[in-house]
Short mmCIF file of C-alpha atoms and ligand atoms in Angstrom, two decimals:
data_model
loop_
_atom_site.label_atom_id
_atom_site.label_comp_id
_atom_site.label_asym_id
_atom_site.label_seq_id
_atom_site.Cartn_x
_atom_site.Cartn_y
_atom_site.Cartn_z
CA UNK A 63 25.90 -22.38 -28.57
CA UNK A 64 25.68 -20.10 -25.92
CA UNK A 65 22.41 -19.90 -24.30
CA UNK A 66 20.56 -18.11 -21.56
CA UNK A 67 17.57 -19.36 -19.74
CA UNK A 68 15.73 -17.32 -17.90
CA UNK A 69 14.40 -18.40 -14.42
CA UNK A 70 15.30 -20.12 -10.72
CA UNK A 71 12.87 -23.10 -10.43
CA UNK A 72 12.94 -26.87 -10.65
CA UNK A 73 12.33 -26.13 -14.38
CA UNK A 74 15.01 -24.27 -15.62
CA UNK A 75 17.53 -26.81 -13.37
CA UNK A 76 16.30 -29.50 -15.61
CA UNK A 77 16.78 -27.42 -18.48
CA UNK A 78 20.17 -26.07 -18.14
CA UNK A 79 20.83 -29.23 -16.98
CA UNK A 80 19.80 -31.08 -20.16
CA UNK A 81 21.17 -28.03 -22.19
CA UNK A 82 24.65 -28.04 -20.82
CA UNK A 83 24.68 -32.05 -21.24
CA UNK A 84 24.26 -31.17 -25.19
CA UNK A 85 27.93 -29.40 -24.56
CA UNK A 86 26.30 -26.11 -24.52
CA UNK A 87 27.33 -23.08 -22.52
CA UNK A 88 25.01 -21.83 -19.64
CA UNK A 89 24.01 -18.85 -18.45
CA UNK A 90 20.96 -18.73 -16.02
CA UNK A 91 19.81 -15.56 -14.74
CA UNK A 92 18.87 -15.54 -11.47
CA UNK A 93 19.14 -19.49 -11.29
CA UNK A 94 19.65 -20.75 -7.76
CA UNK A 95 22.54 -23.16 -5.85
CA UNK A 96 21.60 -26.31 -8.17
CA UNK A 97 21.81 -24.66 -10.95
CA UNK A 98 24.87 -23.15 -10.60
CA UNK A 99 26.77 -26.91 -10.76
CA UNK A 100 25.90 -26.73 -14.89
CA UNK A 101 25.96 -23.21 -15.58
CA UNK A 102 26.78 -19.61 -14.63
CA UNK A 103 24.22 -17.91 -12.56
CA UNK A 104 23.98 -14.44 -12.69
CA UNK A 105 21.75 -12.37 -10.30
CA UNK A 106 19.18 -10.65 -12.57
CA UNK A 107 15.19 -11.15 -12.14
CA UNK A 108 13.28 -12.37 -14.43
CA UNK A 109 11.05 -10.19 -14.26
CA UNK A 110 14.03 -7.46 -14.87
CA UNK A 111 12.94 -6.96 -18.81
CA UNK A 112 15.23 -4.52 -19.33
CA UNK A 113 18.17 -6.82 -17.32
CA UNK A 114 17.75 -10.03 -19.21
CA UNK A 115 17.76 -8.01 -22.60
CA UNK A 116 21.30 -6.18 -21.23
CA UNK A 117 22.55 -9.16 -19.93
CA UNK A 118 21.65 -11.34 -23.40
CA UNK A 119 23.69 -8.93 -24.96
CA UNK A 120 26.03 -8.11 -23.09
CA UNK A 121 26.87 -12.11 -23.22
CA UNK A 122 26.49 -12.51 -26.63
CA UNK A 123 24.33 -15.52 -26.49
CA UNK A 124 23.19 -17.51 -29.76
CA UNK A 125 19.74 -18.41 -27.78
CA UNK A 126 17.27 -16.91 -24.44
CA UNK A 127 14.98 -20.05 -23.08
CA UNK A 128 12.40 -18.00 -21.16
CA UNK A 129 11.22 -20.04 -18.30
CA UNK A 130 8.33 -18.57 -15.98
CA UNK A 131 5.53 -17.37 -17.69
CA UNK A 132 5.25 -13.65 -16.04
CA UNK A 133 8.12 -12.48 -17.99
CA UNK A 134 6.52 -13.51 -21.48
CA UNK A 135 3.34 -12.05 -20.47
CA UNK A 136 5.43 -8.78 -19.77
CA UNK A 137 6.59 -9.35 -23.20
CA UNK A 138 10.10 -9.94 -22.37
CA UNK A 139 10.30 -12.15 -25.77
CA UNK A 140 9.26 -9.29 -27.30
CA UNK A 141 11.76 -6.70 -26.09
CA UNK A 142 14.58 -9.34 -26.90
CA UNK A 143 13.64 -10.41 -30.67
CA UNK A 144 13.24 -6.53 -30.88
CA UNK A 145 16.95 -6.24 -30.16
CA UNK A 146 17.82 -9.40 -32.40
CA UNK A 147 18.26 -11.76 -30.02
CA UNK A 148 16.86 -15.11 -31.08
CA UNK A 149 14.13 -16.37 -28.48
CA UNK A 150 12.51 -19.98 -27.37
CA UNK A 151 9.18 -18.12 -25.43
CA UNK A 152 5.74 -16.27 -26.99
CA UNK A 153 5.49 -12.43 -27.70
CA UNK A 154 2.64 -10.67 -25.00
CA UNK A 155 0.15 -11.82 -27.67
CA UNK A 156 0.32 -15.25 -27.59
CA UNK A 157 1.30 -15.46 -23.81
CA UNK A 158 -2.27 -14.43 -23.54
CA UNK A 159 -3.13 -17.96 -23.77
CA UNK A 160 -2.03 -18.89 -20.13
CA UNK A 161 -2.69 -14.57 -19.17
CA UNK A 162 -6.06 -14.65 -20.06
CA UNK A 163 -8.13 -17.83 -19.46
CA UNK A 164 -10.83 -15.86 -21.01
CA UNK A 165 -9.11 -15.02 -23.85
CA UNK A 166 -7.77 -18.93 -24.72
CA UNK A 167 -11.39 -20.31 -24.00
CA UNK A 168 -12.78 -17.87 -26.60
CA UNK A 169 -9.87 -18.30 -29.04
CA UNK A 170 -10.48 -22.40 -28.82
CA UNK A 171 -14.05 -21.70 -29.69
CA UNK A 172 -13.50 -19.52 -32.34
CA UNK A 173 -11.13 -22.52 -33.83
CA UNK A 174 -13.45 -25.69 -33.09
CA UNK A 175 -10.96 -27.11 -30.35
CA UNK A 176 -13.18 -29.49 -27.99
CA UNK A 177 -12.97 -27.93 -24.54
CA UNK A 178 -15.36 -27.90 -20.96
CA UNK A 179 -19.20 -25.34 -22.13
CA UNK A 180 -18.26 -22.01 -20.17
CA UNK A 181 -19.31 -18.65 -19.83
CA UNK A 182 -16.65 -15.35 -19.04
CA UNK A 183 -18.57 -13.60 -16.16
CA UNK A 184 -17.67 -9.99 -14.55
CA UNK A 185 -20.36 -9.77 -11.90
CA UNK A 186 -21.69 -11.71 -8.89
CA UNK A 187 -25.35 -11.69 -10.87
CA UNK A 188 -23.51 -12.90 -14.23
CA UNK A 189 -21.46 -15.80 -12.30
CA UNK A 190 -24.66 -16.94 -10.52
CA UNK A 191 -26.59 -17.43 -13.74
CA UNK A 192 -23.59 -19.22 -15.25
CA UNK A 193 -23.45 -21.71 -12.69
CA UNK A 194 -26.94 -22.47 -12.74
CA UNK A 195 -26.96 -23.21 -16.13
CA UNK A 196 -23.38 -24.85 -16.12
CA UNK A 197 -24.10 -27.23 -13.08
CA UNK A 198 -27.44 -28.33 -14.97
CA UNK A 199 -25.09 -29.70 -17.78
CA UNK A 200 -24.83 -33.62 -18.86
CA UNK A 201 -22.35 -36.14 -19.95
CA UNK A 202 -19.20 -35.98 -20.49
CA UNK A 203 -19.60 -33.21 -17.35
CA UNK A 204 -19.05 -34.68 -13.86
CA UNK A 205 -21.32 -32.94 -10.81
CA UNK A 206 -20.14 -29.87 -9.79
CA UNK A 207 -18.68 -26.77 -11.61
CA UNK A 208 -14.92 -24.91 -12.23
CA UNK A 209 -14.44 -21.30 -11.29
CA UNK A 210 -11.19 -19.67 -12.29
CA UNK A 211 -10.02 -15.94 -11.83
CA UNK A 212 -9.04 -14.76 -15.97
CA UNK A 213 -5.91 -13.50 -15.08
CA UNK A 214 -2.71 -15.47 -13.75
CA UNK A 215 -3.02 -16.97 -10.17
CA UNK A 216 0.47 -18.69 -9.69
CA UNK A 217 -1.46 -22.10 -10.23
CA UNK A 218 -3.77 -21.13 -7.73
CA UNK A 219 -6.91 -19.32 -9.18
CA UNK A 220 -8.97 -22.53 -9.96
CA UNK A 221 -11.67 -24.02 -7.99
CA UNK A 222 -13.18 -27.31 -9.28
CA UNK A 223 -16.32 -27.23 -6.96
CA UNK A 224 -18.81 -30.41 -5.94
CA UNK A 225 -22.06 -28.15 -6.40
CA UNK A 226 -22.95 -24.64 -6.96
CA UNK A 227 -23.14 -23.35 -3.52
CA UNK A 228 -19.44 -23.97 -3.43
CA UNK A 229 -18.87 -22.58 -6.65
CA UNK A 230 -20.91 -19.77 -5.59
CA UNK A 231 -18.93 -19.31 -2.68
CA UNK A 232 -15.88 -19.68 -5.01
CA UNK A 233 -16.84 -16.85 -7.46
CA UNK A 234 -17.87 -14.17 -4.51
CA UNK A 235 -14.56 -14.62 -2.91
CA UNK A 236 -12.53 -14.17 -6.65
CA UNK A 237 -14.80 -10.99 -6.86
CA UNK A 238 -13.33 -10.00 -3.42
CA UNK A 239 -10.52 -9.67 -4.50
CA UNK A 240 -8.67 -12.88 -3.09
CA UNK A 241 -6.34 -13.16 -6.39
CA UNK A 242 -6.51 -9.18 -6.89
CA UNK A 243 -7.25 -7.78 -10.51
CA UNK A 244 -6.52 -11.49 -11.96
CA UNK A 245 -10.32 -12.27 -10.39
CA UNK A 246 -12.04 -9.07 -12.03
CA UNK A 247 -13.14 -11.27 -14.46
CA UNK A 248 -13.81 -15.07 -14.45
CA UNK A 249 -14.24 -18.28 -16.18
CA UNK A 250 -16.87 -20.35 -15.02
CA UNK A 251 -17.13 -23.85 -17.01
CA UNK A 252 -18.82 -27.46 -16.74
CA UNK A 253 -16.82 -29.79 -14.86
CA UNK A 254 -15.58 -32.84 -17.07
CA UNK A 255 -14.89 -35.64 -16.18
CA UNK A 256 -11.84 -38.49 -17.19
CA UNK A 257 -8.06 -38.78 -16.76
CA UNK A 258 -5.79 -35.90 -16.88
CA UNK A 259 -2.43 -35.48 -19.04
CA UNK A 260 0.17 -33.03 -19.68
CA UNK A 261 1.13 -32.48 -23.27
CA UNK A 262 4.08 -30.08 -24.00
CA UNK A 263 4.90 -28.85 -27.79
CA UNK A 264 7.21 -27.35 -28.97
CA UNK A 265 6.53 -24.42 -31.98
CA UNK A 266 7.85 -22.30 -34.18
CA UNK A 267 4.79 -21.09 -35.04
CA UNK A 268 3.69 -23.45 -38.07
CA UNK A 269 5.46 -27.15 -36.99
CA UNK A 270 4.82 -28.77 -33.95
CA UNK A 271 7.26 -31.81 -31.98
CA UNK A 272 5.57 -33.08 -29.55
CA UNK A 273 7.49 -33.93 -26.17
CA UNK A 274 7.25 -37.34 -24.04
CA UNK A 275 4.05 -36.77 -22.03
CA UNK A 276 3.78 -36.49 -18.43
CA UNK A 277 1.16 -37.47 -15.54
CA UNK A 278 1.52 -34.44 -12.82
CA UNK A 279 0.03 -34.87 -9.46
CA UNK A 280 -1.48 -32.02 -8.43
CA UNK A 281 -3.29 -31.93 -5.21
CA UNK A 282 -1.26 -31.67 -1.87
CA UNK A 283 -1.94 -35.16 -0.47
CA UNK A 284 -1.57 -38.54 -1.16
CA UNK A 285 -5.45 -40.21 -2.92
CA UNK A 286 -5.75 -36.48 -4.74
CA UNK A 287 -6.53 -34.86 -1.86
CA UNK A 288 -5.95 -31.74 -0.36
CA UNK A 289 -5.45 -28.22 -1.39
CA UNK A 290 -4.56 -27.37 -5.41
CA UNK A 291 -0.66 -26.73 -5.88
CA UNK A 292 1.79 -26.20 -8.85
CA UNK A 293 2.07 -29.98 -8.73
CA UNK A 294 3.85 -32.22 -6.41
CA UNK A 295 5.47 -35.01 -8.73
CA UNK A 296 5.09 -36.02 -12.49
CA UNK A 297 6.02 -39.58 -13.88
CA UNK A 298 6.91 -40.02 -17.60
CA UNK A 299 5.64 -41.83 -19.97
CA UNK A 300 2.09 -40.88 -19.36
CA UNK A 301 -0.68 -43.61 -19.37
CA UNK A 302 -1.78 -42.22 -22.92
CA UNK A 303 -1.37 -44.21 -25.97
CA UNK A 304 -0.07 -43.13 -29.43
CA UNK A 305 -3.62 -43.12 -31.21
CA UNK A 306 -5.12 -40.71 -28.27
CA UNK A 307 -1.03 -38.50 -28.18
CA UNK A 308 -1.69 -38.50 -32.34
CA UNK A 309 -5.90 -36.94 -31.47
CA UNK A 310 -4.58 -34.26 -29.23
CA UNK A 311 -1.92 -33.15 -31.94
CA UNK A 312 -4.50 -33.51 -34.81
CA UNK A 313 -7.57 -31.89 -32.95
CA UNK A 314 -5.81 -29.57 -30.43
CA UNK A 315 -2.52 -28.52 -31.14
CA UNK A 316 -2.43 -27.72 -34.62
CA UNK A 317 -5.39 -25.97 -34.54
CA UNK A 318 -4.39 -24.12 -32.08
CA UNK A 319 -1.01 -22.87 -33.52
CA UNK A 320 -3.18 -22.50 -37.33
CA UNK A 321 -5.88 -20.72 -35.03
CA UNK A 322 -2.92 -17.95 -33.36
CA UNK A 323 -1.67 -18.05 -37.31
CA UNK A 324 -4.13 -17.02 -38.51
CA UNK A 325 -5.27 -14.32 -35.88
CA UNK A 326 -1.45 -13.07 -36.73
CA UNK A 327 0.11 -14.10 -33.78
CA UNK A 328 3.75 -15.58 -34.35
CA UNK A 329 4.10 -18.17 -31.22
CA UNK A 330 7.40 -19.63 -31.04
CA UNK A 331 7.98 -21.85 -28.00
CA UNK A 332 5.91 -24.16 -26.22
CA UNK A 333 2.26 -25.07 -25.92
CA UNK A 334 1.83 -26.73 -22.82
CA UNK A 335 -1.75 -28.29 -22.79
CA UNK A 336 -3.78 -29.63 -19.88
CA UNK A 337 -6.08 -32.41 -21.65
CA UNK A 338 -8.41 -34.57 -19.95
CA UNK A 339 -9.27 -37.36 -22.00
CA UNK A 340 -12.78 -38.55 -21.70
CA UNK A 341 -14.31 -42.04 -21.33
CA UNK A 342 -14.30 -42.41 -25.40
CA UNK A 343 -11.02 -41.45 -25.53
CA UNK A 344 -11.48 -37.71 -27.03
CA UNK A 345 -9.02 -35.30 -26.05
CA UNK A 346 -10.57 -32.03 -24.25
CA UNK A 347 -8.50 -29.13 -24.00
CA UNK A 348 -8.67 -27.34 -20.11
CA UNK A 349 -6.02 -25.12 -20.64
CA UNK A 350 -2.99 -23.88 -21.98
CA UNK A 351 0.30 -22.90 -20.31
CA UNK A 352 2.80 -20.60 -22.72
CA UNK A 353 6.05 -22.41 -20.82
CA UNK A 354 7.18 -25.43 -19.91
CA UNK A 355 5.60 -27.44 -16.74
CA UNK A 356 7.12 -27.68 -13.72
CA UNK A 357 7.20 -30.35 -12.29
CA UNK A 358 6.57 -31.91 -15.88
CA UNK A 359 10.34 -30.54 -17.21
CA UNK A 360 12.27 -33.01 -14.68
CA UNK A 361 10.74 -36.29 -16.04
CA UNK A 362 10.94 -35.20 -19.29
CA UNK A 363 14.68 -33.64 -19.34
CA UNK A 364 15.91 -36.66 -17.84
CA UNK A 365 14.51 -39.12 -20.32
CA UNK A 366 14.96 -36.64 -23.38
CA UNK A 367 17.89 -37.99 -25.55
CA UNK A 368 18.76 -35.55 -28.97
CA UNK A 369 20.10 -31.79 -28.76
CA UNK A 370 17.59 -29.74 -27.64
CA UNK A 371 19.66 -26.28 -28.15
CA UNK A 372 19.49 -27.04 -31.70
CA UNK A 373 15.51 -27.80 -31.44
CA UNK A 374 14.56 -25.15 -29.33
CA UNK A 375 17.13 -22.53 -31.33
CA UNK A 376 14.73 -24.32 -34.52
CA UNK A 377 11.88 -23.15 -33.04
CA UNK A 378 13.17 -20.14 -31.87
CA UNK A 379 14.14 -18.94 -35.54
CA UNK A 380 11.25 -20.76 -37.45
CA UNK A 381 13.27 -23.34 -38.65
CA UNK A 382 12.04 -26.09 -36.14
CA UNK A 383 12.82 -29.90 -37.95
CA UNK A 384 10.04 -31.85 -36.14
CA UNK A 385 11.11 -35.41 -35.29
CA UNK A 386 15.19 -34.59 -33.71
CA UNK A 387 14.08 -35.38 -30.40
CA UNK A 388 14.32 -39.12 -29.03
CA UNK A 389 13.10 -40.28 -25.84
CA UNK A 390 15.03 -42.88 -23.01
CA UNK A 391 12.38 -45.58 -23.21
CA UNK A 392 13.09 -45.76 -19.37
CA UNK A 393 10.56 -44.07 -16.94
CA UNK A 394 11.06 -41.28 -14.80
CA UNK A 395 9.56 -40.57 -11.84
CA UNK A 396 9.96 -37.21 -10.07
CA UNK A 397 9.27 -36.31 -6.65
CA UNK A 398 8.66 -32.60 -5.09
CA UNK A 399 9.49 -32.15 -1.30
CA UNK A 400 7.94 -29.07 -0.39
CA UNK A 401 7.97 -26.47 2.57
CA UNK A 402 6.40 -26.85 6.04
CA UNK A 403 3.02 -24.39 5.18
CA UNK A 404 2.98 -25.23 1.23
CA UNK A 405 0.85 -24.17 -0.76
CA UNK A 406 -0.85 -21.93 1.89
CA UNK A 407 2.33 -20.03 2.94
CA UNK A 408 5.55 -21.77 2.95
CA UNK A 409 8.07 -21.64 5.65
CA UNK A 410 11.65 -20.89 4.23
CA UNK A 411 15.18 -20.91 5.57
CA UNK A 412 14.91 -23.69 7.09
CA UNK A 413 18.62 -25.80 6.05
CA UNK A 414 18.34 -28.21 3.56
CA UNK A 415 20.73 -31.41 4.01
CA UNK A 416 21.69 -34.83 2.22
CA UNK A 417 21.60 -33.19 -1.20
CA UNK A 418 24.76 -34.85 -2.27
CA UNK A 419 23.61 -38.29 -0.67
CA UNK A 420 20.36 -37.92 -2.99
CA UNK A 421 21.97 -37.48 -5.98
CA UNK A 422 24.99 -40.06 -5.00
CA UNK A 423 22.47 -42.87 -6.19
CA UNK A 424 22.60 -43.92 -9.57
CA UNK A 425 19.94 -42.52 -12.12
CA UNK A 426 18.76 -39.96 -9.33
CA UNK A 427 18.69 -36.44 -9.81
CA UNK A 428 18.06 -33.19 -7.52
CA UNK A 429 16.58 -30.75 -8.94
CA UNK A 430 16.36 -27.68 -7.06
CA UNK A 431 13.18 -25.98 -7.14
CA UNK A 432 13.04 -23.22 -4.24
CA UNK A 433 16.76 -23.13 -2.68
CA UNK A 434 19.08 -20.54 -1.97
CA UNK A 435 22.65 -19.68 -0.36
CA UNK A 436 22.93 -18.95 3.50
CA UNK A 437 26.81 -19.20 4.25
CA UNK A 438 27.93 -22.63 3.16
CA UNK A 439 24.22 -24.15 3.44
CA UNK A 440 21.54 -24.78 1.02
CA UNK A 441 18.34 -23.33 2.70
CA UNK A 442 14.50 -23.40 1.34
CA UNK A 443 13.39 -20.23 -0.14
CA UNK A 444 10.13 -21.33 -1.79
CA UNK A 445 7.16 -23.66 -1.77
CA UNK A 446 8.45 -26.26 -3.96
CA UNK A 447 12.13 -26.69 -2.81
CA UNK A 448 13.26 -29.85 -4.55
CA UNK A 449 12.37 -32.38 -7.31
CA UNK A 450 13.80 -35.31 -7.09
CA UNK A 451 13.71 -37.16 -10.23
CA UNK A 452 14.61 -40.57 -10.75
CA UNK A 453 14.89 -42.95 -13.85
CA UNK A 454 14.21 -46.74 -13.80
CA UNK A 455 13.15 -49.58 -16.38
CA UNK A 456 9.84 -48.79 -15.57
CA UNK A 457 7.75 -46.65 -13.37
CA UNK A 458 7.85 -48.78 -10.31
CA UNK A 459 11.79 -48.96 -10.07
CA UNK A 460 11.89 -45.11 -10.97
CA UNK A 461 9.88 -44.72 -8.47
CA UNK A 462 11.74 -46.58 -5.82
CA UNK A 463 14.60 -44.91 -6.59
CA UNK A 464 13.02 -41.17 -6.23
CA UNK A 465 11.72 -42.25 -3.01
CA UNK A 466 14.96 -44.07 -1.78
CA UNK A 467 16.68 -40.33 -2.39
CA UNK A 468 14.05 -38.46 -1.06
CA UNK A 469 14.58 -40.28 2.58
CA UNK A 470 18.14 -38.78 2.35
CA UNK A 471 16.86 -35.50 1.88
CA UNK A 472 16.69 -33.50 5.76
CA UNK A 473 14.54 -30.71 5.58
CA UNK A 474 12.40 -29.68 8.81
CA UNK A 475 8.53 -29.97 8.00
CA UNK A 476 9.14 -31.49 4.65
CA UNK A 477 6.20 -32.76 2.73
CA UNK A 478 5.92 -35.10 -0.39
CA UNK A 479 3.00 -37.37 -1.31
CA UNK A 480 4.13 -40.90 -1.15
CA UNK A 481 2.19 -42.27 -4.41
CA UNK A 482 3.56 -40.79 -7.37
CA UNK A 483 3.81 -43.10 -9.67
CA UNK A 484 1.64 -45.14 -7.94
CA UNK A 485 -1.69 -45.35 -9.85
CA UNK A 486 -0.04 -47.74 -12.76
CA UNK A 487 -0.83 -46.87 -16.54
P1 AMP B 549 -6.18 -25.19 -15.05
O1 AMP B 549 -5.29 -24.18 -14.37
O2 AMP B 549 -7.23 -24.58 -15.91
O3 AMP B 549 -5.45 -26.35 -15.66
O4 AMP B 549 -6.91 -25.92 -13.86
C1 AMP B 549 -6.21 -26.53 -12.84
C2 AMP B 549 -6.77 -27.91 -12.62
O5 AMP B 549 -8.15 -27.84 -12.36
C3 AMP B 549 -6.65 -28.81 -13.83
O6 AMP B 549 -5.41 -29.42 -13.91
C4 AMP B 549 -7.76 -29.80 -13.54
O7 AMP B 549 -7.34 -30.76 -12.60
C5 AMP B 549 -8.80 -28.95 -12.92
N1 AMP B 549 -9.78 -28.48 -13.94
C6 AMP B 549 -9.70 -27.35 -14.68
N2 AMP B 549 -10.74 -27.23 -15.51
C7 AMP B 549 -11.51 -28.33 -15.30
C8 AMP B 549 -12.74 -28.80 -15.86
N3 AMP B 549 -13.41 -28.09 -16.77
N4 AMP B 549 -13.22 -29.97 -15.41
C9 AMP B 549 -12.58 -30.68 -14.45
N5 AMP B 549 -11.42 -30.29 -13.88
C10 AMP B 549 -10.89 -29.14 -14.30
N1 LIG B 550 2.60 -28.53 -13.22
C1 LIG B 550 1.69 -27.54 -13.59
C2 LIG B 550 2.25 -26.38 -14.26
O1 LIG B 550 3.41 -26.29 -14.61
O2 LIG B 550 1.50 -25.42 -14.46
#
C-alpha cells in the first residue's frame, strides 16, 4: 500500500518506520530528517487541512495515519473520508474525547466507565466549591485534588495538586488565561491514587485490538519529580498483567467505543487510555487521547511484529480482524533527550551529533522527535528532540542499551532522566 502519515514527531518516526518495514510505501508530510531515511517527506503542515487532503490525492495513497491530535480535532479525518480517502484517525466528534476533557468525563458517566468524582466548573466561585467538596473525598482518592483546563493544553493543562490552596491557586491562574480559551472551562476531579498505565486500541468503531502496553514517565526528573511533560521515556511490556489488560478492555474500552456507538459517533482509530489501576486492581479511566502516545509509539513499534498497514487500513475501513498483531516478547525501553529549557521553553538549534553512533548499536533505534535540517547538520527544533529506543531480553538489558546510545548522543544542555525502566514490574 501506499500510505501517508501525517505528522513530524518521535511518533510518526516509529510509525513510518514500522510501516515501511511491512514493505509499504511512505509518505510523511511534514516529517523531519529521521524520518526521511524510511519515507518521503514532503513539506505540508499538519495542520494544512486543505494540504494533506491535496496532497493524499494528489499521491494516490491506499491509507492517511493521522498523527497529532490538533488536526483530528480540526476534523482533518473528516475532510479526507469526505473526499474518499480511507483514514486511520477520529472525525471532530469523537476527537472530542482528548478536545474536551469535559466532554469525555461526562460521556464516561453517561456509560458507567469507573473514572476519578469531578465536577466541570466555569467560574472562580464554581471551582472553589468543587474543590472543597472534591478534596473532602475518601478512598480510593489520595490527598490533594486535579485541575485541568477542558480544552487541549499540549500535555500541559493538568495540575495534580497536594491540597486545595494549590489547587485553588491552580484554577485562578487557568481562569487567567495561562492556557488561553482551553482554560474557560475546567475539570476539577478527586485525586486517585495507584499505578499508572498506558493502554492504546485500536478501532474501527465496533472491534477493538488491543496494543502491547506501555509505562510512560512523565515528570521531568528522575524519582517523578519535576515539572509535567509529554513524557520523557516509556518501557514496554507494562507491569500490568493479562487479568487487569482483559478489565480495562471489558470495563473501559468497549464501553467506551459501544458508548460513542451509540451516541452515533463512528470512531475509527485509536483509543489511547490513561488508566490508573487501584490497590484492588480495578482499572480507572483518567483520560483519553484520540492518537497514538508519544513516547508510548517507540516501545511499542519496535516490539510490534504483524502488518500493521493492513490493521490500521482494517480499522480504517471497518473491517478491523482483531488478533493480526503479535508482539517481540523482548522489552523495549525508550529514552527522550530533550532541549536545554524543556518543558518550560526549549532552546533549539543547537547541533545535534552521534546520531549514527546511537543507532550503530545493535537493537538501538533513534527516533527523532524535534529535529530539523541546518546545512548538512541535524539541529533541535523542539522540546522532545530524540527517543532513543532500545530492545533487550528484558527491561534491564533494554535499558542498558538505550542508555549506552544515549551517551553517544552530543547535544548542548541535553536532558534525560536516568531511571526509565528502572522501577522493575
Ligand atoms: P491527563 O492529561 O488527564 O492524563 O493528566 C495528566 C497526568 O495527570 C496523568 O497522566 C496522571 O499522572 C495525572 N492525573 C490526571 N488525573 C488524575 C487523577 N484524577 N488522579 C491522580 N492523577 C491524575
Ligand atoms: N505520552 C503522553 C501522551 O502521548 O499524551
Amino acid at each position: 500500500m501506499k500510505i501517508l502519515v501525517v505528522g513530524s514527531g518521535g511518533r510518526e518516526h516509529a510509525l513510518a518506520w514500522r510501516l515501511a518495514k511491512g514493505g509499504h510505501e511512505l509518505v510523511v508530510a511534514p516529517g523531519n530528517p529521521g524520518i526521511e531515511a524510511v519515507a518521503t517527506c514532503v513539506p505540508v503542515a499538519a495542520m494544512d487541512l486543505d494540504g494533506q487532503v491535496r496532497l493524499a490525492i494528489e499521491r494516490g495513497v491506499d491509507l492517511v495515519v493521522v498523527g497529532p491530535e490538533a488536526p483530528l480535532c480540526a476534523g482533518l479525518a473528516d475532510r479526507l473520508r469526505a473526499a474518499g480517502v480511507p483514514t486511520f484517525g477520529p472525525g471532530a466528534d469523537g476527537a472530542r474525547l482528548e478536545g474536551s476533557k469535559a466532554f469525555s468525563k461526562q460521556l464516561f458517566a453517561r456509560h458507567g466507565i469507573r473514572t476519578a468524582a469531578f465536577r466541570v466548573c466555569g467560574s472562580v466561585a464554581d471551582a472553589d466549591l468543587a474543590i472543597a467538596e472534591l478534596a473532602a473525598l475518601a478512598a480510593p482518592a489520595r490527598r490533594g485534588v486535579v485541575v485541568k483546563a477542558d480544552g487541549l493544553a499540549a500535555g500541559k493543562g493538568v495540575v495534580v495538586a497536594d491540597d486545595a490552596d494549590q489547587a485553588r491557586a491552580a484554577a485562578r491562574d487557568m481562569f487567567d488565561g495561562r492556557f488561553g480559551d482551553a482554560g474557560a472551562r475546567l475539570v476539577i476531579e478527586q485525586r486517585l491514587g495507584g499505578r499508572e498505565v498506558s493502554v492504546m486500541a485500536l478501532t474501527d468503531g465496533i472491534r477493538v485490538e488491543i496494543l502491547a502496553p506501555a509505562e510512560d514517565h512523565k515528570t521531568l526528573l528522575d524519582g517523578d519529580r519535576g515539572p509535567n511533560t509529554g513524557g520523557m521515556g516509556t518501557v514496554s511490556p507494562a507491569w500490568i498483567d493479562d487479568a487487569t489488560l482483559a478489565r480495562v478492555r471489558d470495563e473501559v474500552l468497549l464501553p467506551t467505543v459501544a458508548g460513542l456507538a451509540s451516541e452515533g459517533v463512528d470512531y475509527r482509530g485509536v483509543l489511547y487510555a490513561g488508566i490508573m489501576i487501584d490497590d484492588a486492581g480495578a482499572p480507572w479511566l483518567l483520560e483519553y487521547n484520540c492518537r497514538f502516545g508519544d513516547p508510548e509509539t517507540q516501545p511499542v513499534m519496535a516490539r510490534l511484529e504483524g502488518d500493521l498497514g493492513a490493521v490500521l487500513h482494517g480499522a480504517a475501513t471497518g473491517e478491523l480482524v482483531p488478533g493480526a498483531l503479535t508482539w517481540d516478547r523482548r522489552a523495549a525501553v525508550c529514552v527522550v533527550v530533550a532541549a536545554a529549557g524543556y518543558p518550560e521553553s526549549p532552546r533549539t538549534g543547537d547541533e545535534v551529533t552521534g546520531l549514527d553512533a546511537g543507532a550503530d548499536l545493535t537493537d538501538v533505534i533513534v527516533f527523532h522527535a524535534g529535529t530539523a535540517r541546518r546545512g548538512g547538520a541535524v539541529v533541535s527544533a523542539g522540546g522532545r528532540v530524540l527517543g532513543v529506543t532500545a530492545i533487550g531480553d528484558d527491561v534491564g538489558a533494554a535499558r542498558v542499551r538505550a542508555y549506552a546510545a544515549v551517551e553517544r548522543i552530543g547535544l548542548a544542555g541535553k536532558q534525560f532522566r536516568t531511571d526509565i525502566g528502572a522501577r522493575g514490574r
